Each structure stands twice: as C-alpha cells, then as structure tokens.
CSV table of C-alpha atoms in Angstrom, one decimal:
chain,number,residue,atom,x,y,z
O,131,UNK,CA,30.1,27.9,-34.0
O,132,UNK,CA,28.9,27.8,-37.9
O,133,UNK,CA,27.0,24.3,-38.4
O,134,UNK,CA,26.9,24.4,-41.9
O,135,UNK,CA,30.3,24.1,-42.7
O,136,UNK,CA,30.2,21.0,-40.3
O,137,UNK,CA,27.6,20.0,-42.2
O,138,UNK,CA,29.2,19.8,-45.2
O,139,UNK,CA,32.0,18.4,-44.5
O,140,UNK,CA,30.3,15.1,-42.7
O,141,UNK,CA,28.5,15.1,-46.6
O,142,UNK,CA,32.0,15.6,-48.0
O,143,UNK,CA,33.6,12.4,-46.0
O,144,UNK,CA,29.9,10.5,-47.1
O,145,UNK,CA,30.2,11.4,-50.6
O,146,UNK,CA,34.4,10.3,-50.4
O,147,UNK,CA,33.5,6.8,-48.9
O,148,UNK,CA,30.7,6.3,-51.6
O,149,UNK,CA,32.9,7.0,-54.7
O,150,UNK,CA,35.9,4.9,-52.3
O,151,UNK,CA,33.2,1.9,-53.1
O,152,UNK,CA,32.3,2.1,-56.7
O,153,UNK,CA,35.8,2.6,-57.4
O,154,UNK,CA,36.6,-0.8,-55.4
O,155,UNK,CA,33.8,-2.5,-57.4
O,156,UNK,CA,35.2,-1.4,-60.6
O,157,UNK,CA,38.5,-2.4,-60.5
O,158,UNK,CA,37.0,-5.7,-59.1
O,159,UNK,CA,35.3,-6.3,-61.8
O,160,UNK,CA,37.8,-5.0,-64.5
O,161,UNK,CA,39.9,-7.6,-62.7
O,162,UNK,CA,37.4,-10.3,-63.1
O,163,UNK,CA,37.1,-9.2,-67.0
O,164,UNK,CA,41.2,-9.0,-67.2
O,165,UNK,CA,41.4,-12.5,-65.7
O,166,UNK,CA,43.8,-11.2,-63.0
O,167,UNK,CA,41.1,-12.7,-60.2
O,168,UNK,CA,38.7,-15.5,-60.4
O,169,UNK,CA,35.1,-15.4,-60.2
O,170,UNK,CA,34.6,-16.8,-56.7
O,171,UNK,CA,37.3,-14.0,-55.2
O,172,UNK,CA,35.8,-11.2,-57.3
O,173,UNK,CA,32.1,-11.6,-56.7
O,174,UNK,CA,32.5,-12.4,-52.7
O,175,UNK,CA,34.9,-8.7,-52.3
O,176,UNK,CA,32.2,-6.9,-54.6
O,177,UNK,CA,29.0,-8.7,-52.6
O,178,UNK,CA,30.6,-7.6,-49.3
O,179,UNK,CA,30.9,-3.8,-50.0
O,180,UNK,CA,27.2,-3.5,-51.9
O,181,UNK,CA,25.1,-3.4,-48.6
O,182,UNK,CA,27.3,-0.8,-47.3
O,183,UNK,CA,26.9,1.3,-50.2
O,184,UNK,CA,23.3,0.8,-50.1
O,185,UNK,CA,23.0,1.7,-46.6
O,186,UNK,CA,25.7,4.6,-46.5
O,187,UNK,CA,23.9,6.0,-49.6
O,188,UNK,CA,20.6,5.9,-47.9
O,189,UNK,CA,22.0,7.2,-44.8
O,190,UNK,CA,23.4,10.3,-47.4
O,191,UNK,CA,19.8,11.3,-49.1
O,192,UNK,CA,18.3,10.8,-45.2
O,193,UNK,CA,20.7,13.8,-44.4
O,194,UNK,CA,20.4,16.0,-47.1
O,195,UNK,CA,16.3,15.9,-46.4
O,196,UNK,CA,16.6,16.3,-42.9
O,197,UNK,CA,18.5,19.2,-42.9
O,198,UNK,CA,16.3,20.5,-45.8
O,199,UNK,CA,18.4,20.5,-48.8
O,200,UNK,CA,15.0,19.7,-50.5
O,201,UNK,CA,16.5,19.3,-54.5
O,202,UNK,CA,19.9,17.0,-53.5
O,203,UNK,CA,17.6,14.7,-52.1
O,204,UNK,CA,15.8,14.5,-54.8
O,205,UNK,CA,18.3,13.6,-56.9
O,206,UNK,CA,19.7,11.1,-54.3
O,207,UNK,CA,16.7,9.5,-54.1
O,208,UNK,CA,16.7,8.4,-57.6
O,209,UNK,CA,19.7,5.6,-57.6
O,210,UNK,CA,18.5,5.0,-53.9
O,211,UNK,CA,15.1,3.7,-55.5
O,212,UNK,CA,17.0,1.8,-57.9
O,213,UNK,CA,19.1,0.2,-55.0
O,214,UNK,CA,16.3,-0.2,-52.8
O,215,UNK,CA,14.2,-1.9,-56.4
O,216,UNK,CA,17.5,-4.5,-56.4
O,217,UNK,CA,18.1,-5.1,-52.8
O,218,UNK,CA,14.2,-6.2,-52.7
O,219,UNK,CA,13.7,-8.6,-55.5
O,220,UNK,CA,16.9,-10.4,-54.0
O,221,UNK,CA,19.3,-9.3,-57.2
O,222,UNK,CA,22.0,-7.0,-55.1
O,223,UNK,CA,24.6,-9.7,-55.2
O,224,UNK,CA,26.5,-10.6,-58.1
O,225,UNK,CA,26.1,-14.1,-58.8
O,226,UNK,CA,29.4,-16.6,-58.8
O,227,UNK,CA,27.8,-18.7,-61.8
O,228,UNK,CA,26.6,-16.3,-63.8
O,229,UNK,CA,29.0,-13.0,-63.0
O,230,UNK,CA,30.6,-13.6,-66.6
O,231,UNK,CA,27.1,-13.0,-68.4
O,232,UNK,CA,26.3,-9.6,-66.4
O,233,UNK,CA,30.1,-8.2,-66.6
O,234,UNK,CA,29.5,-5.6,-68.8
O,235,UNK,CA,25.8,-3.9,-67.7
O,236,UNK,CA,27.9,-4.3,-63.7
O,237,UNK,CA,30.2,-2.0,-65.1
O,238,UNK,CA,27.8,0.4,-66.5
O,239,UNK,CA,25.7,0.1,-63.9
O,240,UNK,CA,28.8,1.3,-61.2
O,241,UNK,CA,30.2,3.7,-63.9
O,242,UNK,CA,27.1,5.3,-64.2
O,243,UNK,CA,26.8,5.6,-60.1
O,244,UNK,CA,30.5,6.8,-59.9
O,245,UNK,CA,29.8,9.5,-62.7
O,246,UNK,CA,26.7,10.3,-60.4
O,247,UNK,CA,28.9,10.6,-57.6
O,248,UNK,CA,31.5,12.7,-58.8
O,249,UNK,CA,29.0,15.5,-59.6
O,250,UNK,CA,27.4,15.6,-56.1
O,251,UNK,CA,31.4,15.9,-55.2
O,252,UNK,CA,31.3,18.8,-56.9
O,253,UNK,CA,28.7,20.1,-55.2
O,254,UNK,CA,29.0,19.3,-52.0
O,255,UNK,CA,32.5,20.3,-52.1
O,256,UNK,CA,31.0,23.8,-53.6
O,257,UNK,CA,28.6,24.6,-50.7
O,258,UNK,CA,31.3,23.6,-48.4
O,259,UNK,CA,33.6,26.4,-49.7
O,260,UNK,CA,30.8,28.9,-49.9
O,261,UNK,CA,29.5,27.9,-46.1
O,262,UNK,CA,32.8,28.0,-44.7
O,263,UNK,CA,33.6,31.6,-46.3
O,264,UNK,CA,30.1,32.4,-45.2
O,265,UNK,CA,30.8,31.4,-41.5
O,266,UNK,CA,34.4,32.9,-41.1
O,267,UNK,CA,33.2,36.4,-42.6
O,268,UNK,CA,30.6,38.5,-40.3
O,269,UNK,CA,27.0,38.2,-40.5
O,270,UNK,CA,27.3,41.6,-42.8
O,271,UNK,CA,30.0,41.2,-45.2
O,272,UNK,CA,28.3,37.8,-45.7
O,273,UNK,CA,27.8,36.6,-49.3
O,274,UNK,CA,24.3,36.9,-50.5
O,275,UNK,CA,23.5,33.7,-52.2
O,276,UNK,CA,21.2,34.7,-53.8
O,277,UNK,CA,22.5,36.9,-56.2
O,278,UNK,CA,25.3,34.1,-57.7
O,279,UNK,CA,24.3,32.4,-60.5
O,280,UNK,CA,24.4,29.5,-59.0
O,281,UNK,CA,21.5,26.9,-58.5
O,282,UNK,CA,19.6,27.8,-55.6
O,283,UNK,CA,20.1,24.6,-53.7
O,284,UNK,CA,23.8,24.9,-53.2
C-alpha cells in the first residue's frame, strides 16, 4: 500500500479545516463590522477558534518537515512564526473593548492567511493527484517527476 497518497490526503483534510477557520473568523468579523453581532458574541466565537488554528497550523508545518517536504515547510513556517510572535506577547485574542479599533488590519490579517491557504490547497491537492496516479500505475510506467515543469517540491 502507497503512503504518499495517504499522505496527502491527511494534508488535504489539514489544509480544509485551516481555510474552514479563517473563513469562520471572517464572516465573524464582517458580522461584527455589519452590526449583525455584537462585540462581546463576535470576539468570544473568533477567540475560541484562534488557538486551534495556531495549533492545527503548527501541527501542519511539523508534518510537512517530518516527512521531508523541506520547501512547504518553509513556507509554513513563515505565518507559524508570526502566530507563534502573537500568541507570545499575549496579543492572539481579540479584545472585547477595543475589537472596533483593530477591525480592519483583523481582516487583512485573516484574508491574507486565507489567500495563503488557498495556494498550499492547490498544492497539496496537486501532489495528491500526481501521488495517487503515481501509486495506482506500476513502478515502470511511473511518472518521472522530474521531467514536469513543475516545482520540485510537489
């Protein structure tokens, strides 16, 4: 049994959950901004999803550079420093007083994560299809990687 296309898919479902969250915080906060919710309500659902995303996004980059996909953890390492930067000087949770002031850089802020997310979608989703075609088809009809032009750390 391939454990690639395993693999993937457990990144695939990681990668789903994370772009589930900074969706949820979005529309929070677009709720918050639309007056639909009030402050109290909008900052206590978006405060108790941000540790989970912190740790589930973690918990994503640990994969990828345990089972040496060297470059994606790289680049999932990058907003996990900036997580990591906020959970430590105590500024992770949106404030109930002061969520009004911050609205707009929290919705960058997620927008920009959510973009983020959306292209390692695409290619985790990618080297999902190529390791699943790679494990039905025998080990010499197999499809040489490296002769796609694609990056090599797909």
């Amino acid at each position: 049994m391939a454990w690639e296309p395993i693999l993937w898919l457990i990144f695939l479902v990681i990668n789903i959950a994370l772009i589930s969250l900074v969706i949820y915080q979005i529309v929070c906060l677009t709720d918050l901004e639309a007056d639909y919710m009030n402050p109290y309500e909008s900052s206590s659902r978006i405060n108790s999803v941000v540790l989970k995303e912190y740790i589930l996004h973690g918990a994503f980059g640990i994969l990828f550079l345990i089972t040496g996909h060297w470059i994606i953890s790289l680049l999932t390492f990058l907003p996990a420093y900036y997580n990591m930067r906020k959970f430590l000087s105590q500024q992770h949770l949106i404030d109930v007083t002061e969520v009004f002031r911050f609205i707009q850089s929290e919705k960058k802020i997620r927008i920009f994560k959510l973009g983020f997310y959306l292209v390692l979608f695409v290619l985790v989703l990618v080297s999902l299809v190529l390791s699943s075609i790679n494990a039905l088809v025998d080990e010499d009809d197999a499809i040489d990687f490296g002769s796609l032009p694609l990056p090599s750390f797909i």
